[in-house]
Amino acid sequence: MTTTPGWDGEQLDLDAYLHRIGFDGDPAPTLAALRALHRGHVTSIPFENLEIMLGRGVPLDLASVQDKLVRRRRGGYCFEHTRLFAAALERLGFGFTALTGRVSMGSENKFRPATHALLRVETADDERAWLCDVGFGAGPLEPLEFVDGATATQGGGWRYRLERLGTLDGRVPHVAWWSLFQAPAPGTADGWVDRHNFTETPSFPIDYEVGNHFVATHPRSPFSARPYVQRYAADVHHALDDLTLTTSRPDGSTDKRELSPSELPAVLADVFDIVLDASDAARLVASVEASGR
């Protein structure tokens, strides 16, 4: 098994991380453990970009990430989630390659920047490789086998499919592209949607630093202008996009509610398990109010 270097697994407070995600099994680098780690992580640690809304940076060093996501029980977006999960896998002896993807969400003809982080993982007891995507905010619950045509129905009926796209219709020759599909698309009752595309080219912590800087600071980044928060479970997906709260289910049914800025702190606590202190709660409300939403 191979692991891209530099993920600081030795610095991880492993006991605290395993407690945070509710893992109480054997942490040996097996397929069963990988499934349990993945499921625990995606259902315990929410997706959120609130530090950007609060006018602060998003550091990716492991000490900062585990302080935020583990000790302070906050959430993060894909670079933070994958940075933490990679450190845990490295510490436990899994082999993996860090990858970077381009979020598409059905926009097949729009070539977007590489701003999504995910992992190709190997275990000690199984010859197959596995796609682990803990930082998207909408599953999957467990790893998908890293093979063309792999499909999975998970939890209450969330569906995922992995496809090898050849060379992206010839536009990028000699590079094998993959796409992860999901049904239904988050927040809709639609069928399959291509969620993101990626190659097997290895990425490293410094590559995630570059993508993270774009996501956190660029005016065209979807996460630099409004709150975006998600919480995912086996039977429900909650998403806060600006002031719209959407609850989606595996059967494609959705409920939407428009919030006022003053409701945000309570909704974050009650729905997403994100508790802001009084200062940050007031700051977030003021930030959203000042934007004119």
PDB file of C-alpha atoms in Angstrom:
ATOM      1  CA  MET A   1       0.000   0.000   0.000  1.00  0.00           C
ATOM      2  CA  THR A   2       1.129   3.532  -0.745  1.00  0.00           C
ATOM      3  CA  THR A   3       0.452   6.806   1.011  1.00  0.00           C
ATOM      4  CA  THR A   4       1.207  10.293  -0.225  1.00  0.00           C
ATOM      5  CA  PRO A   5       3.516  11.852   2.387  1.00  0.00           C
ATOM      6  CA  GLY A   6       3.093  14.612   4.860  1.00  0.00           C
ATOM      7  CA  TRP A   7      -0.318  14.178   6.474  1.00  0.00           C
ATOM      8  CA  ASP A   8       0.938  14.466  10.086  1.00  0.00           C
ATOM      9  CA  GLY A   9      -0.826  11.383  11.378  1.00  0.00           C
ATOM     10  CA  GLU A  10       1.551  11.225  14.335  1.00  0.00           C
ATOM     11  CA  GLN A  11       0.226  14.607  15.526  1.00  0.00           C
ATOM     12  CA  LEU A  12      -3.405  13.508  15.567  1.00  0.00           C
ATOM     13  CA  ASP A  13      -5.194  13.087  18.888  1.00  0.00           C
ATOM     14  CA  LEU A  14      -6.541   9.742  17.721  1.00  0.00           C
ATOM     15  CA  ASP A  15      -8.658   8.986  20.777  1.00  0.00           C
ATOM     16  CA  ALA A  16     -10.367  12.373  20.567  1.00  0.00           C
ATOM     17  CA  TYR A  17     -11.028  11.950  16.845  1.00  0.00           C
ATOM     18  CA  LEU A  18     -12.478   8.447  17.246  1.00  0.00           C
ATOM     19  CA  HIS A  19     -14.682   9.699  20.076  1.00  0.00           C
ATOM     20  CA  ARG A  20     -15.833  12.646  17.936  1.00  0.00           C
ATOM     21  CA  ILE A  21     -17.071  10.306  15.179  1.00  0.00           C
ATOM     22  CA  GLY A  22     -18.471   7.656  17.517  1.00  0.00           C
ATOM     23  CA  PHE A  23     -16.037   4.925  16.470  1.00  0.00           C
ATOM     24  CA  ASP A  24     -15.612   2.169  19.070  1.00  0.00           C
ATOM     25  CA  GLY A  25     -14.441  -0.789  16.970  1.00  0.00           C
ATOM     26  CA  ASP A  26     -11.075  -2.242  16.050  1.00  0.00           C
ATOM     27  CA  PRO A  27      -9.050   0.519  14.347  1.00  0.00           C
ATOM     28  CA  ALA A  28      -6.864  -1.898  12.381  1.00  0.00           C
ATOM     29  CA  PRO A  29      -6.514  -0.894   8.689  1.00  0.00           C
ATOM     30  CA  THR A  30      -9.281  -3.215   7.459  1.00  0.00           C
ATOM     31  CA  LEU A  31     -12.199  -2.677   5.121  1.00  0.00           C
ATOM     32  CA  ALA A  32     -14.671  -2.991   7.990  1.00  0.00           C
ATOM     33  CA  ALA A  33     -12.855  -0.268   9.930  1.00  0.00           C
ATOM     34  CA  LEU A  34     -12.670   1.978   6.857  1.00  0.00           C
ATOM     35  CA  ARG A  35     -16.425   1.700   6.363  1.00  0.00           C
ATOM     36  CA  ALA A  36     -17.108   2.518  10.005  1.00  0.00           C
ATOM     37  CA  LEU A  37     -14.662   5.432  10.029  1.00  0.00           C
ATOM     38  CA  HIS A  38     -16.168   6.900   6.871  1.00  0.00           C
ATOM     39  CA  ARG A  39     -19.745   6.545   8.103  1.00  0.00           C
ATOM     40  CA  GLY A  40     -18.881   7.993  11.516  1.00  0.00           C
ATOM     41  CA  HIS A  41     -17.056  10.958  10.025  1.00  0.00           C
ATOM     42  CA  VAL A  42     -19.702  12.031   7.500  1.00  0.00           C
ATOM     43  CA  THR A  43     -22.594  11.701   9.948  1.00  0.00           C
ATOM     44  CA  SER A  44     -20.846  13.363  12.901  1.00  0.00           C
ATOM     45  CA  ILE A  45     -18.916  16.337  11.521  1.00  0.00           C
ATOM     46  CA  PRO A  46     -20.973  18.870   9.545  1.00  0.00           C
ATOM     47  CA  PHE A  47     -19.973  20.758   6.434  1.00  0.00           C
ATOM     48  CA  GLU A  48     -19.716  24.542   6.891  1.00  0.00           C
ATOM     49  CA  ASN A  49     -17.945  27.691   5.703  1.00  0.00           C
ATOM     50  CA  LEU A  50     -18.804  29.952   8.627  1.00  0.00           C
ATOM     51  CA  GLU A  51     -15.249  31.074   9.375  1.00  0.00           C
ATOM     52  CA  ILE A  52     -15.233  32.865   6.034  1.00  0.00           C
ATOM     53  CA  MET A  53     -18.502  34.605   6.912  1.00  0.00           C
ATOM     54  CA  LEU A  54     -16.971  35.589  10.253  1.00  0.00           C
ATOM     55  CA  GLY A  55     -14.052  37.262   8.493  1.00  0.00           C
ATOM     56  CA  ARG A  56     -11.449  34.722   9.531  1.00  0.00           C
ATOM     57  CA  GLY A  57      -9.129  32.492   7.557  1.00  0.00           C
ATOM     58  CA  VAL A  58      -9.349  28.707   7.150  1.00  0.00           C
ATOM     59  CA  PRO A  59      -5.954  27.225   8.106  1.00  0.00           C
ATOM     60  CA  LEU A  60      -5.229  23.657   6.990  1.00  0.00           C
ATOM     61  CA  ASP A  61      -2.442  22.677   9.370  1.00  0.00           C
ATOM     62  CA  LEU A  62      -3.525  19.630  11.327  1.00  0.00           C
ATOM     63  CA  ALA A  63      -3.386  21.352  14.711  1.00  0.00           C
ATOM     64  CA  SER A  64      -5.877  23.984  13.549  1.00  0.00           C
ATOM     65  CA  VAL A  65      -8.137  21.503  11.765  1.00  0.00           C
ATOM     66  CA  GLN A  66      -8.438  19.103  14.681  1.00  0.00           C
ATOM     67  CA  ASP A  67      -8.890  21.963  17.141  1.00  0.00           C
ATOM     68  CA  LYS A  68     -11.842  23.213  15.105  1.00  0.00           C
ATOM     69  CA  LEU A  69     -13.494  19.985  13.924  1.00  0.00           C
ATOM     70  CA  VAL A  70     -12.683  17.768  16.911  1.00  0.00           C
ATOM     71  CA  ARG A  71     -12.082  19.805  20.065  1.00  0.00           C
ATOM     72  CA  ARG A  72     -14.513  22.660  19.349  1.00  0.00           C
ATOM     73  CA  ARG A  73     -16.998  20.344  17.582  1.00  0.00           C
ATOM     74  CA  ARG A  74     -17.395  22.628  14.596  1.00  0.00           C
ATOM     75  CA  GLY A  75     -17.479  21.588  10.954  1.00  0.00           C
ATOM     76  CA  GLY A  76     -15.573  22.495   7.817  1.00  0.00           C
ATOM     77  CA  TYR A  77     -15.512  22.057   4.082  1.00  0.00           C
ATOM     78  CA  CYS A  78     -13.814  19.403   1.959  1.00  0.00           C
ATOM     79  CA  PHE A  79     -10.180  20.440   2.418  1.00  0.00           C
ATOM     80  CA  GLU A  80     -10.555  20.455   6.210  1.00  0.00           C
ATOM     81  CA  HIS A  81     -12.497  17.186   6.334  1.00  0.00           C
ATOM     82  CA  THR A  82     -10.117  15.356   4.025  1.00  0.00           C
ATOM     83  CA  ARG A  83      -7.040  16.751   5.795  1.00  0.00           C
ATOM     84  CA  LEU A  84      -8.339  15.322   9.086  1.00  0.00           C
ATOM     85  CA  PHE A  85      -9.453  11.993   7.611  1.00  0.00           C
ATOM     86  CA  ALA A  86      -6.117  11.558   5.818  1.00  0.00           C
ATOM     87  CA  ALA A  87      -4.230  12.093   9.075  1.00  0.00           C
ATOM     88  CA  ALA A  88      -6.394   9.460  10.770  1.00  0.00           C
ATOM     89  CA  LEU A  89      -5.867   6.948   7.941  1.00  0.00           C
ATOM     90  CA  GLU A  90      -2.124   7.568   7.967  1.00  0.00           C
ATOM     91  CA  ARG A  91      -1.988   7.106  11.749  1.00  0.00           C
ATOM     92  CA  LEU A  92      -3.948   3.831  11.521  1.00  0.00           C
ATOM     93  CA  GLY A  93      -1.816   2.367   8.729  1.00  0.00           C
ATOM     94  CA  PHE A  94      -4.108   2.628   5.704  1.00  0.00           C
ATOM     95  CA  GLY A  95      -2.609   3.239   2.295  1.00  0.00           C
ATOM     96  CA  PHE A  96      -4.099   6.109   0.324  1.00  0.00           C
ATOM     97  CA  THR A  97      -3.603   8.648  -2.419  1.00  0.00           C
ATOM     98  CA  ALA A  98      -5.033  12.136  -2.017  1.00  0.00           C
ATOM     99  CA  LEU A  99      -6.955  13.367  -5.061  1.00  0.00           C
ATOM    100  CA  THR A 100      -8.501  16.639  -6.221  1.00  0.00           C
ATOM    101  CA  GLY A 101     -11.782  16.969  -8.096  1.00  0.00           C
ATOM    102  CA  ARG A 102     -13.783  19.525 -10.051  1.00  0.00           C
ATOM    103  CA  VAL A 103     -17.356  19.992  -8.849  1.00  0.00           C
ATOM    104  CA  SER A 104     -19.802  19.807 -11.754  1.00  0.00           C
ATOM    105  CA  MET A 105     -23.300  19.164 -10.332  1.00  0.00           C
ATOM    106  CA  GLY A 106     -24.631  18.473 -13.807  1.00  0.00           C
ATOM    107  CA  SER A 107     -22.772  21.279 -15.592  1.00  0.00           C
ATOM    108  CA  GLU A 108     -20.944  18.965 -17.966  1.00  0.00           C
ATOM    109  CA  ASN A 109     -19.797  21.687 -20.351  1.00  0.00           C
ATOM    110  CA  LYS A 110     -18.395  23.995 -17.688  1.00  0.00           C
ATOM    111  CA  PHE A 111     -14.780  23.288 -16.740  1.00  0.00           C
ATOM    112  CA  ARG A 112     -14.461  24.386 -13.111  1.00  0.00           C
ATOM    113  CA  PRO A 113     -11.382  24.769 -10.900  1.00  0.00           C
ATOM    114  CA  ALA A 114     -10.074  21.827  -8.880  1.00  0.00           C
ATOM    115  CA  THR A 115     -11.611  22.668  -5.512  1.00  0.00           C
ATOM    116  CA  HIS A 116     -12.765  19.345  -4.092  1.00  0.00           C
ATOM    117  CA  ALA A 117     -10.653  16.959  -2.000  1.00  0.00           C
ATOM    118  CA  LEU A 118     -11.118  13.180  -1.799  1.00  0.00           C
ATOM    119  CA  LEU A 119      -9.065  10.000  -1.280  1.00  0.00           C
ATOM    120  CA  ARG A 120      -8.331   6.694  -2.986  1.00  0.00           C
ATOM    121  CA  VAL A 121      -7.775   4.247  -0.118  1.00  0.00           C
ATOM    122  CA  GLU A 122      -6.335   0.747   0.245  1.00  0.00           C
ATOM    123  CA  THR A 123      -6.818  -1.635   3.170  1.00  0.00           C
ATOM    124  CA  ALA A 124      -4.637  -4.402   4.559  1.00  0.00           C
ATOM    125  CA  ASP A 125      -7.204  -7.186   4.167  1.00  0.00           C
ATOM    126  CA  ASP A 126      -8.694  -6.528   0.724  1.00  0.00           C
ATOM    127  CA  GLU A 127      -7.101  -6.151  -2.708  1.00  0.00           C
ATOM    128  CA  ARG A 128      -9.591  -3.573  -3.928  1.00  0.00           C
ATOM    129  CA  ALA A 129      -9.214   0.211  -3.771  1.00  0.00           C
ATOM    130  CA  TRP A 130     -11.931   2.476  -2.375  1.00  0.00           C
ATOM    131  CA  LEU A 131     -13.109   6.019  -3.033  1.00  0.00           C
ATOM    132  CA  CYS A 132     -13.532   7.936   0.225  1.00  0.00           C
ATOM    133  CA  ASP A 133     -15.344  11.262  -0.038  1.00  0.00           C
ATOM    134  CA  VAL A 134     -15.925  12.546   3.488  1.00  0.00           C
ATOM    135  CA  GLY A 135     -15.935  16.279   2.705  1.00  0.00           C
ATOM    136  CA  PHE A 136     -18.708  16.920   0.202  1.00  0.00           C
ATOM    137  CA  GLY A 137     -21.457  17.273   2.783  1.00  0.00           C
ATOM    138  CA  ALA A 138     -23.895  14.957   0.998  1.00  0.00           C
ATOM    139  CA  GLY A 139     -22.334  11.531   1.424  1.00  0.00           C
ATOM    140  CA  PRO A 140     -21.712   8.851   0.486  1.00  0.00           C
ATOM    141  CA  LEU A 141     -22.134   7.142   3.839  1.00  0.00           C
ATOM    142  CA  GLU A 142     -19.426   4.586   3.115  1.00  0.00           C
ATOM    143  CA  PRO A 143     -16.596   4.168   0.598  1.00  0.00           C
ATOM    144  CA  LEU A 144     -17.350   3.128  -2.974  1.00  0.00           C
ATOM    145  CA  GLU A 145     -15.254   0.491  -4.674  1.00  0.00           C
ATOM    146  CA  PHE A 146     -12.841   2.291  -6.973  1.00  0.00           C
ATOM    147  CA  VAL A 147     -13.880   0.525 -10.163  1.00  0.00           C
ATOM    148  CA  ASP A 148     -15.757   1.607 -13.260  1.00  0.00           C
ATOM    149  CA  GLY A 149     -19.498   1.105 -12.853  1.00  0.00           C
ATOM    150  CA  ALA A 150     -19.477   0.665  -9.089  1.00  0.00           C
ATOM    151  CA  THR A 151     -22.912   1.414  -7.627  1.00  0.00           C
ATOM    152  CA  ALA A 152     -24.201   1.556  -4.074  1.00  0.00           C
ATOM    153  CA  THR A 153     -27.490   2.177  -2.341  1.00  0.00           C
ATOM    154  CA  GLN A 154     -26.812   3.338   1.188  1.00  0.00           C
ATOM    155  CA  GLY A 155     -28.740   4.287   4.296  1.00  0.00           C
ATOM    156  CA  GLY A 156     -32.377   4.990   3.571  1.00  0.00           C
ATOM    157  CA  GLY A 157     -31.867   4.839  -0.183  1.00  0.00           C
ATOM    158  CA  TRP A 158     -29.149   7.325  -1.185  1.00  0.00           C
ATOM    159  CA  ARG A 159     -27.660   6.110  -4.480  1.00  0.00           C
ATOM    160  CA  TYR A 160     -24.141   6.611  -5.858  1.00  0.00           C
ATOM    161  CA  ARG A 161     -22.358   5.505  -9.018  1.00  0.00           C
ATOM    162  CA  LEU A 162     -18.712   5.774 -10.060  1.00  0.00           C
ATOM    163  CA  GLU A 163     -17.808   5.895 -13.739  1.00  0.00           C
ATOM    164  CA  ARG A 164     -14.527   6.059 -15.630  1.00  0.00           C
ATOM    165  CA  LEU A 165     -14.966   8.678 -18.348  1.00  0.00           C
ATOM    166  CA  GLY A 166     -12.016   7.745 -20.522  1.00  0.00           C
ATOM    167  CA  THR A 167     -10.236  10.940 -21.527  1.00  0.00           C
ATOM    168  CA  LEU A 168     -13.031  13.461 -20.905  1.00  0.00           C
ATOM    169  CA  ASP A 169     -14.387  13.243 -24.462  1.00  0.00           C
ATOM    170  CA  GLY A 170     -10.919  13.739 -25.870  1.00  0.00           C
ATOM    171  CA  ARG A 171     -10.477  17.228 -24.442  1.00  0.00           C
ATOM    172  CA  VAL A 172      -7.717  16.071 -22.079  1.00  0.00           C
ATOM    173  CA  PRO A 173      -5.873  13.237 -23.860  1.00  0.00           C
ATOM    174  CA  HIS A 174      -3.909  10.519 -22.052  1.00  0.00           C
ATOM    175  CA  VAL A 175      -5.563  11.268 -18.695  1.00  0.00           C
ATOM    176  CA  ALA A 176      -8.226   8.925 -17.325  1.00  0.00           C
ATOM    177  CA  TRP A 177     -11.115  10.858 -15.783  1.00  0.00           C
ATOM    178  CA  TRP A 178     -13.637   9.582 -13.261  1.00  0.00           C
ATOM    179  CA  SER A 179     -17.011  10.946 -12.224  1.00  0.00           C
ATOM    180  CA  LEU A 180     -19.078  10.357  -9.107  1.00  0.00           C
ATOM    181  CA  PHE A 181     -22.838  10.414  -9.682  1.00  0.00           C
ATOM    182  CA  GLN A 182     -25.548  10.761  -7.061  1.00  0.00           C
ATOM    183  CA  ALA A 183     -29.317  10.295  -6.989  1.00  0.00           C
ATOM    184  CA  PRO A 184     -31.262  12.215  -6.077  1.00  0.00           C
ATOM    185  CA  ALA A 185     -29.233  15.388  -6.439  1.00  0.00           C
ATOM    186  CA  PRO A 186     -28.973  17.235  -3.110  1.00  0.00           C
ATOM    187  CA  GLY A 187     -31.922  19.552  -2.674  1.00  0.00           C
ATOM    188  CA  THR A 188     -33.883  18.208  -5.646  1.00  0.00           C
ATOM    189  CA  ALA A 189     -36.173  15.363  -6.618  1.00  0.00           C
ATOM    190  CA  ASP A 190     -34.192  14.724  -9.816  1.00  0.00           C
ATOM    191  CA  GLY A 191     -32.450  11.529 -10.844  1.00  0.00           C
ATOM    192  CA  TRP A 192     -28.729  10.967 -11.387  1.00  0.00           C
ATOM    193  CA  VAL A 193     -26.422  13.966 -11.511  1.00  0.00           C
ATOM    194  CA  ASP A 194     -22.661  13.955 -12.089  1.00  0.00           C
ATOM    195  CA  ARG A 195     -21.368  15.460  -8.869  1.00  0.00           C
ATOM    196  CA  HIS A 196     -17.674  15.897  -9.527  1.00  0.00           C
ATOM    197  CA  ASN A 197     -14.928  14.741 -11.888  1.00  0.00           C
ATOM    198  CA  PHE A 198     -11.379  13.815 -10.943  1.00  0.00           C
ATOM    199  CA  THR A 199      -8.241  12.009 -12.059  1.00  0.00           C
ATOM    200  CA  GLU A 200      -5.931   9.685 -10.155  1.00  0.00           C
ATOM    201  CA  THR A 201      -3.098  12.218 -10.197  1.00  0.00           C
ATOM    202  CA  PRO A 202      -1.775  12.401  -6.614  1.00  0.00           C
ATOM    203  CA  SER A 203      -2.269  15.569  -4.623  1.00  0.00           C
ATOM    204  CA  PHE A 204      -0.292  16.717  -1.605  1.00  0.00           C
ATOM    205  CA  PRO A 205      -0.994  18.997   1.364  1.00  0.00           C
ATOM    206  CA  ILE A 206       0.467  21.982  -0.489  1.00  0.00           C
ATOM    207  CA  ASP A 207      -1.995  21.390  -3.351  1.00  0.00           C
ATOM    208  CA  TYR A 208      -4.855  21.470  -0.878  1.00  0.00           C
ATOM    209  CA  GLU A 209      -3.462  24.730   0.519  1.00  0.00           C
ATOM    210  CA  VAL A 210      -3.724  26.307  -2.935  1.00  0.00           C
ATOM    211  CA  GLY A 211      -7.291  25.083  -3.522  1.00  0.00           C
ATOM    212  CA  ASN A 212      -8.272  26.110  -0.018  1.00  0.00           C
ATOM    213  CA  HIS A 213      -7.003  29.650  -0.603  1.00  0.00           C
ATOM    214  CA  PHE A 214      -9.171  29.987  -3.717  1.00  0.00           C
ATOM    215  CA  VAL A 215     -12.262  28.587  -2.004  1.00  0.00           C
ATOM    216  CA  ALA A 216     -11.870  30.828   1.050  1.00  0.00           C
ATOM    217  CA  THR A 217     -10.908  34.108  -0.628  1.00  0.00           C
ATOM    218  CA  HIS A 218     -11.752  34.334  -4.333  1.00  0.00           C
ATOM    219  CA  PRO A 219     -14.794  36.526  -5.087  1.00  0.00           C
ATOM    220  CA  ARG A 220     -16.062  33.892  -7.537  1.00  0.00           C
ATOM    221  CA  SER A 221     -15.861  31.095  -4.998  1.00  0.00           C
ATOM    222  CA  PRO A 222     -19.338  29.870  -3.998  1.00  0.00           C
ATOM    223  CA  PHE A 223     -18.212  29.819  -0.364  1.00  0.00           C
ATOM    224  CA  SER A 224     -16.895  33.367  -0.050  1.00  0.00           C
ATOM    225  CA  ALA A 225     -20.209  35.223  -0.296  1.00  0.00           C
ATOM    226  CA  ARG A 226     -22.847  33.462   1.791  1.00  0.00           C
ATOM    227  CA  PRO A 227     -23.259  30.866   4.551  1.00  0.00           C
ATOM    228  CA  TYR A 228     -23.344  27.288   3.311  1.00  0.00           C
ATOM    229  CA  VAL A 229     -23.853  24.478   5.821  1.00  0.00           C
ATOM    230  CA  GLN A 230     -24.780  20.803   5.435  1.00  0.00           C
ATOM    231  CA  ARG A 231     -25.513  17.872   7.705  1.00  0.00           C
ATOM    232  CA  TYR A 232     -25.887  14.371   6.311  1.00  0.00           C
ATOM    233  CA  ALA A 233     -27.405  11.227   7.771  1.00  0.00           C
ATOM    234  CA  ALA A 234     -28.591   7.830   6.590  1.00  0.00           C
ATOM    235  CA  ASP A 235     -32.124   9.089   5.974  1.00  0.00           C
ATOM    236  CA  VAL A 236     -31.960  12.875   5.661  1.00  0.00           C
ATOM    237  CA  HIS A 237     -29.787  15.698   4.333  1.00  0.00           C
ATOM    238  CA  HIS A 238     -30.052  19.266   5.644  1.00  0.00           C
ATOM    239  CA  ALA A 239     -28.564  22.205   3.748  1.00  0.00           C
ATOM    240  CA  LEU A 240     -28.456  25.886   4.589  1.00  0.00           C
ATOM    241  CA  ASP A 241     -27.697  27.946   1.485  1.00  0.00           C
ATOM    242  CA  ASP A 242     -27.637  31.604   2.420  1.00  0.00           C
ATOM    243  CA  LEU A 243     -31.022  31.939   4.170  1.00  0.00           C
ATOM    244  CA  THR A 244     -32.732  28.937   2.546  1.00  0.00           C
ATOM    245  CA  LEU A 245     -32.978  25.801   4.680  1.00  0.00           C
ATOM    246  CA  THR A 246     -33.615  22.652   2.606  1.00  0.00           C
ATOM    247  CA  THR A 247     -34.324  19.195   3.983  1.00  0.00           C
ATOM    248  CA  SER A 248     -33.937  16.359   1.451  1.00  0.00           C
ATOM    249  CA  ARG A 249     -34.652  12.641   1.704  1.00  0.00           C
ATOM    250  CA  PRO A 250     -33.515   9.622  -0.314  1.00  0.00           C
ATOM    251  CA  ASP A 251     -36.917   9.345  -2.023  1.00  0.00           C
ATOM    252  CA  GLY A 252     -36.356  12.772  -3.581  1.00  0.00           C
ATOM    253  CA  SER A 253     -38.820  14.658  -1.392  1.00  0.00           C
ATOM    254  CA  THR A 254     -37.712  18.060  -0.120  1.00  0.00           C
ATOM    255  CA  ASP A 255     -38.906  20.784   2.232  1.00  0.00           C
ATOM    256  CA  LYS A 256     -37.705  24.379   2.065  1.00  0.00           C
ATOM    257  CA  ARG A 257     -37.970  27.257   4.481  1.00  0.00           C
ATOM    258  CA  GLU A 258     -36.735  30.825   4.236  1.00  0.00           C
ATOM    259  CA  LEU A 259     -35.066  32.138   7.393  1.00  0.00           C
ATOM    260  CA  SER A 260     -34.431  35.580   8.768  1.00  0.00           C
ATOM    261  CA  PRO A 261     -30.835  36.423   9.695  1.00  0.00           C
ATOM    262  CA  SER A 262     -31.735  36.417  13.393  1.00  0.00           C
ATOM    263  CA  GLU A 263     -32.804  32.755  13.153  1.00  0.00           C
ATOM    264  CA  LEU A 264     -29.422  31.542  11.970  1.00  0.00           C
ATOM    265  CA  PRO A 265     -27.727  30.811  15.338  1.00  0.00           C
ATOM    266  CA  ALA A 266     -30.652  28.724  16.609  1.00  0.00           C
ATOM    267  CA  VAL A 267     -30.984  26.795  13.340  1.00  0.00           C
ATOM    268  CA  LEU A 268     -27.257  26.106  13.280  1.00  0.00           C
ATOM    269  CA  ALA A 269     -27.476  24.656  16.784  1.00  0.00           C
ATOM    270  CA  ASP A 270     -30.734  22.738  16.426  1.00  0.00           C
ATOM    271  CA  VAL A 271     -30.349  21.350  12.894  1.00  0.00           C
ATOM    272  CA  PHE A 272     -26.602  21.241  12.275  1.00  0.00           C
ATOM    273  CA  ASP A 273     -25.211  20.780  15.797  1.00  0.00           C
ATOM    274  CA  ILE A 274     -23.035  23.871  15.377  1.00  0.00           C
ATOM    275  CA  VAL A 275     -23.084  26.029  18.497  1.00  0.00           C
ATOM    276  CA  LEU A 276     -21.539  29.471  18.077  1.00  0.00           C
ATOM    277  CA  ASP A 277     -20.585  31.560  21.064  1.00  0.00           C
ATOM    278  CA  ALA A 278     -22.536  34.778  21.591  1.00  0.00           C
ATOM    279  CA  SER A 279     -19.913  36.946  19.901  1.00  0.00           C
ATOM    280  CA  ASP A 280     -19.702  34.807  16.760  1.00  0.00           C
ATOM    281  CA  ALA A 281     -23.479  34.405  16.587  1.00  0.00           C
ATOM    282  CA  ALA A 282     -23.948  38.177  16.639  1.00  0.00           C
ATOM    283  CA  ARG A 283     -21.161  38.634  14.123  1.00  0.00           C
ATOM    284  CA  LEU A 284     -22.704  36.120  11.700  1.00  0.00           C
ATOM    285  CA  VAL A 285     -26.132  37.731  11.914  1.00  0.00           C
ATOM    286  CA  ALA A 286     -24.625  41.169  11.331  1.00  0.00           C
ATOM    287  CA  SER A 287     -22.631  39.878   8.356  1.00  0.00           C
ATOM    288  CA  VAL A 288     -25.717  38.437   6.662  1.00  0.00           C
ATOM    289  CA  GLU A 289     -27.796  41.529   7.433  1.00  0.00           C
ATOM    290  CA  ALA A 290     -25.089  43.789   5.992  1.00  0.00           C
ATOM    291  CA  SER A 291     -25.113  41.839   2.743  1.00  0.00           C
ATOM    292  CA  GLY A 292     -28.711  42.901   2.168  1.00  0.00           C
ATOM    293  CA  ARG A 293     -30.164  39.407   2.208  1.00  0.00           C
TER     294      ARG A 293
END
